[in-house]
Amino acid sequence: MSDPRRAHAPLCADTHTPCTEAGHTLAHDPDHAHQHGDSCAHSHGHDHAPAHGHDHGSCCSAGLTLTAEQADAQRSAAMRREFGRLGLALSLAFIAEGLDLWWEDVPLWQGVSMVLAAAAIGLAGLGVLRQGWASLRRADLNIDALMTVAVTGGFLIGEWPEASMVMALYALAELLEARSVDRARHAIKGLLDLTPPVAQRRSASGAWEEVPVSEVRPGDTIRVRPGERFPLDGTVRSGQSAVDQSPVTGESLPVEKGPGDVVYAGTINRHGGLDIEVTAPASDTVLARIIHAVEAAQSKRAPTQRFIDRFARVYTPAVFVMALAMALGGPLLVGLSWQDSIYRALVLLVIACPCALVISTPVTIVSALAAAARRGILIKGGVYLEQARHLGMVALDKTGTVTEGRPRLVAREYPQREPANGEVDAVAAALAQRSDHPVSQAIAAGLPASTLQVGDFNAQAGQGVKGQVDGRDYWLGSHRQIHALGRCGPELEELLGRHEMEGRTVSMLADADAVLAVYAVADDVRATSGQAVAELRQMGVETVMLTGDNEKTARSVAERSGIRAWHAALLPQEKLDTLRGLAQEGRATAMVGDGINDAPALAAADIGFAMGGMGTHTAMEAADVVIMNDDLRRIPETIRLSRRTHAVLWQNIAFALGIKAVFLTLAVFDQATMWMAVFADMGASLLVVLNGLRMLRSSAKAASRN
C-alpha cells in the first residue's frame, strides 16, 4: 500500500537527525508533504496532521536530543495513536455496514449509516483524498488518485459502507506495510543502540570522568571495563582482552586484543580492562560509517526496482482507462445499468491497485542489504546485490586477500659482506618505515628502528621505494625492480630462487653499485581462503590470483589455497589489463583486493570487493562491496544472498501479478465486490512485504553455516 520510501511519524524520532531519508525528503510543515524522485511509480503525500494531530516537525527536532529510550517511547506512542485512529475508523465502517444491511429501507438509519461511513473515511483517509484530488488536477494518475476515485465513486453511487471499509482497510494495510518496511530499512540502525552514550575519559589531571561520547575527541584516552561495549573507535594503549567484534565484522569468535590493536565502537570487551586512545569522533566510527553506507545503498534503485517503477507508470493509467471503458461501455454496449457498470469499474480500480507490485522489490532489496551488513558485508547498492548472482570469475589479490596480509621478516642475507654495526639494516629500516606496503612494514618491524633521515623519498607502485640517505641513492624493492636496475647476477638469482621456492616474498636493498641485502618475508595463507575458493568452485565460479609478487611465490600461495590459475609479477596497470582480458571471456568478473595498487582493477571490475579490515581507504572507496572482517567466505555468501534475493523478487512479482489477474477476471464477470477487492489488494501487499522481510533472516542462516 505505501511507498517504502515514505516516512511516518515514528521514523522522525528514530533518526536522531533531521528527517531526511534515502530517496525522499520530509518537509516539516503541517501538510507533511513527501517528495519522491521522478522514478517513483506513485507518491504518498498524505496529510496526516489534521487527521491525527502529529506534529512531525517538533518530533524530528526533539529527536536531535532524545535518548534511545525516549525515542522508542515516542515511536510506540505515535504507533498506538495511529492504530487507535484506524481502529475507530474500522469500527465506524462496520457499524455503517451493519445499519445498511439491517435497516436498508429505513431512511433515518440509512442517513446515520452514511454519516458514520463519511466519518470513517475522514478518519482513515483524509490525507489520501486530498493528495488524490491534487494528483487528479495535475493529471498524475497515481495510487492516491486511483483510491480517491474508487472511494468517492462508491460513496456517490450509494455504496458508502463499502467505500468506508475500503478506505479503512487500505489505511490499515498501509500502516502495517510501512511498519514492516521501516523494520527492514532501519534494521541496521539498531546497531547504533550498541554504542554506550557515555565514556570514561581521562582528564588533564589524570582523573577518570564520565562524559558524553559526543565530547570525546581523537587523541583522548578512554577506559573500557570487562563486559562493557566500546563507545568509540580507538587503539589499545594498555591492557589485554578478548573482544567480540560480531556487531561490526560478523566474526563469530572473540579476537584477542593488546597494545597497538584496533578496536571498534559497539564491540564488546570480554574479560580485561583496556585503555584506548580514541582515533575517530562518534560521528565517524566504523559503525557509523557502516550505517551511513547501508542507508546510501538503500537509496540506490536496483535494476528490478527500476523496471517495476517503469511498468507501474504505464500500468496505473492503463487501469484508469480500463475502468472508464467498463463504466461507459457497460450501459452503452451490453445494457447494464449505469450504477451497476460504475460499481464494477470501481471494483476494478481497487483490485488493479499496483501497491503489492510496487512494494515487492524495495522491501526485499532493503532487507537483503541489512542482512548483509549484519554479516559484515557492506553492499553499496541494490544494483551490485542483483549483479552478484551473475559472477562467473573472481580475481583475487594475494597479499592481504588470499594471505593474512601480516607478513613477517623470516630471513636476511648480505650478498657482499656482513655489514658492520648494522649500517645496511639501518638504511633498509629507514626506507621501509616510510612505506605503507605490507612487505615494507614487515621489514621495518623485523629490523631495529632507524633514526636515519631519508630524502627524496619516492614509492613506485608494485615495485618498491627509493630514497637518499647521507646523500647516496638507495632502492628497497622487489626482484623485478632490482632486476630492471641491472643488479641481479647468477649467484643472486640462485639465492632469490631458494627463498621464492619456499613461497617467500623477497625484497632487496641496493645502491648505485650492487645489492647490499636480501630480506625474505613470509605471509601465511588465510585459514578460510581454501574453503572460500572451494565454495566458489561448487557454485560454478572460477578463481584466479593476480599478484605483483614473483612467479614462484604466487604458485606456492595458489597451490596452498586451491586456486588453479594465477598471474604473477603484475604492476597495477597490468592487473587492470589482465582483469579486462578476463572480462572479455564473456563472464561477469569480480575483483577482490585491499591495497592502493588494487584500486584501478576494483573500479574496473563488474563488482569490486575490498577487504575492509586490512584494506586501504582508497581500495574501499573504489569497491562496490566491502568485506569488514577480511573473510573470503563472504564472497560466496554474497553470491548466495544475491541468488536468493533474485528468487524472492520474482516470487513477489509473480504473486502480485497473479492475484491481480485472478480478481480482475472475477471483476469483469461481476463475481467480485469491493470487499473482495480491498482484501485482495491488502492481502497481496502484506504477503509480498512479509516474504521480502524473510531476507532479514539470511544473516542468521549464514552465521550458522560459518
Short mmCIF file of N, CA, C and O in Angstrom, two decimals, residues 450-503:
data_model
loop_
_atom_site.label_atom_id
_atom_site.label_comp_id
_atom_site.label_asym_id
_atom_site.label_seq_id
_atom_site.Cartn_x
_atom_site.Cartn_y
_atom_site.Cartn_z
N SER A 450 65.23 2.68 12.93
CA SER A 450 66.31 3.51 12.39
C SER A 450 65.99 4.98 12.59
O SER A 450 64.84 5.41 12.46
N THR A 451 67.03 5.74 12.89
CA THR A 451 66.87 7.19 13.05
C THR A 451 67.43 7.95 11.86
O THR A 451 67.46 9.19 11.86
N LEU A 452 67.85 7.23 10.85
CA LEU A 452 68.41 7.89 9.66
C LEU A 452 67.33 8.70 8.94
O LEU A 452 66.17 8.28 8.86
N GLN A 453 67.71 9.84 8.41
CA GLN A 453 66.80 10.70 7.68
C GLN A 453 66.83 10.31 6.19
O GLN A 453 67.89 10.12 5.61
N VAL A 454 65.65 10.21 5.60
CA VAL A 454 65.52 9.84 4.19
C VAL A 454 65.06 11.05 3.40
O VAL A 454 64.04 11.68 3.73
N GLY A 455 65.80 11.38 2.36
CA GLY A 455 65.40 12.48 1.48
C GLY A 455 65.00 11.97 0.12
O GLY A 455 65.32 10.85 -0.28
N ASP A 456 64.28 12.81 -0.62
CA ASP A 456 63.86 12.48 -1.99
C ASP A 456 63.18 11.11 -2.05
O ASP A 456 63.43 10.31 -2.94
N PHE A 457 62.29 10.86 -1.07
CA PHE A 457 61.63 9.55 -0.99
C PHE A 457 60.58 9.43 -2.09
O PHE A 457 59.83 10.36 -2.36
N ASN A 458 60.53 8.25 -2.70
CA ASN A 458 59.59 8.01 -3.80
C ASN A 458 59.15 6.56 -3.76
O ASN A 458 59.97 5.64 -3.81
N ALA A 459 57.82 6.32 -3.66
CA ALA A 459 57.26 4.97 -3.71
C ALA A 459 56.79 4.68 -5.12
O ALA A 459 56.03 5.46 -5.70
N GLN A 460 57.26 3.58 -5.68
CA GLN A 460 56.89 3.18 -7.03
C GLN A 460 55.96 1.98 -6.93
O GLN A 460 56.38 0.89 -6.53
N ALA A 461 54.68 2.19 -7.26
CA ALA A 461 53.64 1.18 -7.06
C ALA A 461 54.02 -0.14 -7.70
O ALA A 461 54.40 -0.20 -8.87
N GLY A 462 53.93 -1.21 -6.91
CA GLY A 462 54.20 -2.55 -7.43
C GLY A 462 55.67 -2.89 -7.54
O GLY A 462 56.00 -4.00 -7.97
N GLN A 463 56.56 -1.97 -7.20
CA GLN A 463 57.99 -2.24 -7.37
C GLN A 463 58.79 -2.05 -6.08
O GLN A 463 59.56 -2.92 -5.69
N GLY A 464 58.63 -0.93 -5.40
CA GLY A 464 59.38 -0.69 -4.19
C GLY A 464 59.51 0.79 -3.93
O GLY A 464 58.70 1.60 -4.40
N VAL A 465 60.54 1.17 -3.16
CA VAL A 465 60.74 2.57 -2.80
C VAL A 465 62.18 2.97 -3.09
O VAL A 465 63.09 2.13 -3.20
N LYS A 466 62.36 4.27 -3.22
CA LYS A 466 63.70 4.83 -3.45
C LYS A 466 63.86 6.05 -2.56
O LYS A 466 62.90 6.78 -2.31
N GLY A 467 65.08 6.27 -2.08
CA GLY A 467 65.32 7.45 -1.27
C GLY A 467 66.81 7.71 -1.12
O GLY A 467 67.66 6.88 -1.49
N GLN A 468 67.14 8.88 -0.58
CA GLN A 468 68.54 9.25 -0.34
C GLN A 468 68.83 9.24 1.15
O GLN A 468 68.06 9.79 1.95
N VAL A 469 69.93 8.59 1.51
CA VAL A 469 70.41 8.59 2.89
C VAL A 469 71.87 9.04 2.86
O VAL A 469 72.69 8.44 2.15
N ASP A 470 72.15 10.10 3.57
CA ASP A 470 73.51 10.68 3.60
C ASP A 470 74.02 10.97 2.19
O ASP A 470 75.19 10.75 1.86
N GLY A 471 73.10 11.44 1.34
CA GLY A 471 73.48 11.87 0.00
C GLY A 471 73.61 10.75 -1.01
O GLY A 471 73.92 11.01 -2.18
N ARG A 472 73.39 9.50 -0.63
CA ARG A 472 73.51 8.37 -1.55
C ARG A 472 72.12 7.83 -1.88
O ARG A 472 71.23 7.77 -1.01
N ASP A 473 71.91 7.38 -3.13
CA ASP A 473 70.64 6.80 -3.57
C ASP A 473 70.57 5.33 -3.16
O ASP A 473 71.55 4.58 -3.34
N TYR A 474 69.43 4.95 -2.63
CA TYR A 474 69.19 3.54 -2.27
C TYR A 474 67.81 3.12 -2.80
O TYR A 474 66.87 3.93 -2.88
N TRP A 475 67.72 1.84 -3.14
CA TRP A 475 66.45 1.25 -3.55
C TRP A 475 66.13 0.08 -2.62
O TRP A 475 67.01 -0.74 -2.31
N LEU A 476 64.92 0.03 -2.14
CA LEU A 476 64.43 -1.14 -1.41
C LEU A 476 63.25 -1.65 -2.22
O LEU A 476 62.15 -1.07 -2.19
N GLY A 477 63.49 -2.71 -3.00
CA GLY A 477 62.46 -3.09 -3.96
C GLY A 477 62.38 -4.57 -4.22
O GLY A 477 63.12 -5.39 -3.66
N SER A 478 61.44 -4.88 -5.10
CA SER A 478 61.15 -6.27 -5.45
C SER A 478 62.22 -6.82 -6.39
O SER A 478 63.07 -6.09 -6.92
N HIS A 479 62.15 -8.12 -6.60
CA HIS A 479 63.02 -8.79 -7.56
C HIS A 479 62.93 -8.10 -8.91
O HIS A 479 63.94 -7.86 -9.58
N ARG A 480 61.72 -7.75 -9.31
CA ARG A 480 61.50 -7.12 -10.60
C ARG A 480 62.23 -5.78 -10.70
O ARG A 480 62.89 -5.47 -11.70
N GLN A 481 62.11 -4.96 -9.67
CA GLN A 481 62.73 -3.63 -9.71
C GLN A 481 64.26 -3.73 -9.73
O GLN A 481 64.93 -3.04 -10.52
N ILE A 482 64.81 -4.58 -8.89
CA ILE A 482 66.28 -4.69 -8.82
C ILE A 482 66.83 -5.29 -10.12
O ILE A 482 67.91 -4.91 -10.59
N HIS A 483 66.07 -6.22 -10.70
CA HIS A 483 66.49 -6.79 -11.97
C HIS A 483 66.51 -5.71 -13.05
O HIS A 483 67.43 -5.65 -13.89
N ALA A 484 65.49 -4.84 -13.03
CA ALA A 484 65.44 -3.75 -14.02
C ALA A 484 66.61 -2.79 -13.85
O ALA A 484 67.06 -2.15 -14.82
N LEU A 485 67.14 -2.68 -12.62
CA LEU A 485 68.29 -1.81 -12.37
C LEU A 485 69.60 -2.47 -12.79
O LEU A 485 70.67 -1.84 -12.77
N GLY A 486 69.53 -3.76 -13.16
CA GLY A 486 70.73 -4.46 -13.60
C GLY A 486 71.61 -4.93 -12.47
O GLY A 486 72.83 -5.11 -12.66
N ARG A 487 71.06 -5.14 -11.30
CA ARG A 487 71.87 -5.51 -10.15
C ARG A 487 71.87 -7.02 -9.88
O ARG A 487 72.54 -7.49 -8.96
N CYS A 488 71.09 -7.81 -10.63
CA CYS A 488 70.94 -9.24 -10.33
C CYS A 488 71.90 -10.08 -11.17
O CYS A 488 71.77 -10.15 -12.40
N GLY A 489 72.84 -10.77 -10.53
CA GLY A 489 73.73 -11.71 -11.21
C GLY A 489 73.29 -13.14 -10.95
O GLY A 489 72.35 -13.39 -10.19
N PRO A 490 74.01 -14.11 -11.53
CA PRO A 490 73.63 -15.53 -11.39
C PRO A 490 73.57 -15.99 -9.94
O PRO A 490 72.66 -16.71 -9.55
N GLU A 491 74.56 -15.62 -9.14
CA GLU A 491 74.58 -16.07 -7.75
C GLU A 491 73.39 -15.51 -6.97
O GLU A 491 72.78 -16.21 -6.17
N LEU A 492 73.12 -14.26 -7.23
CA LEU A 492 71.98 -13.64 -6.54
C LEU A 492 70.67 -14.29 -6.98
O LEU A 492 69.77 -14.53 -6.15
N GLU A 493 70.54 -14.58 -8.27
CA GLU A 493 69.32 -15.22 -8.77
C GLU A 493 69.12 -16.57 -8.10
O GLU A 493 67.99 -16.95 -7.76
N GLU A 494 70.19 -17.30 -7.90
CA GLU A 494 70.09 -18.59 -7.23
C GLU A 494 69.62 -18.42 -5.79
O GLU A 494 68.77 -19.18 -5.29
N LEU A 495 70.18 -17.40 -5.12
CA LEU A 495 69.78 -17.13 -3.74
C LEU A 495 68.30 -16.77 -3.67
O LEU A 495 67.55 -17.27 -2.82
N LEU A 496 67.87 -15.90 -4.57
CA LEU A 496 66.47 -15.49 -4.57
C LEU A 496 65.55 -16.67 -4.88
O LEU A 496 64.47 -16.82 -4.30
N GLY A 497 65.98 -17.53 -5.80
CA GLY A 497 65.17 -18.68 -6.17
C GLY A 497 64.91 -19.60 -4.99
O GLY A 497 63.81 -20.16 -4.87
N ARG A 498 65.90 -19.78 -4.12
CA ARG A 498 65.70 -20.65 -2.96
C ARG A 498 64.60 -20.11 -2.06
O ARG A 498 63.75 -20.88 -1.58
N HIS A 499 64.63 -18.82 -1.81
CA HIS A 499 63.59 -18.23 -0.97
C HIS A 499 62.21 -18.29 -1.65
O HIS A 499 61.20 -18.60 -1.01
N GLU A 500 62.17 -18.00 -2.92
CA GLU A 500 60.90 -17.96 -3.63
C GLU A 500 60.27 -19.33 -3.74
O GLU A 500 59.04 -19.46 -3.73
N MET A 501 61.08 -20.38 -3.83
CA MET A 501 60.54 -21.73 -3.86
C MET A 501 59.80 -22.07 -2.56
O MET A 501 58.92 -22.93 -2.53
N GLU A 502 60.17 -21.43 -1.48
CA GLU A 502 59.51 -21.64 -0.20
C GLU A 502 58.30 -20.72 -0.02
O GLU A 502 57.71 -20.66 1.07
N GLY A 503 57.92 -20.00 -1.06
CA GLY A 503 56.75 -19.14 -1.00
C GLY A 503 57.00 -17.81 -0.32
O GLY A 503 56.06 -17.14 0.11
#
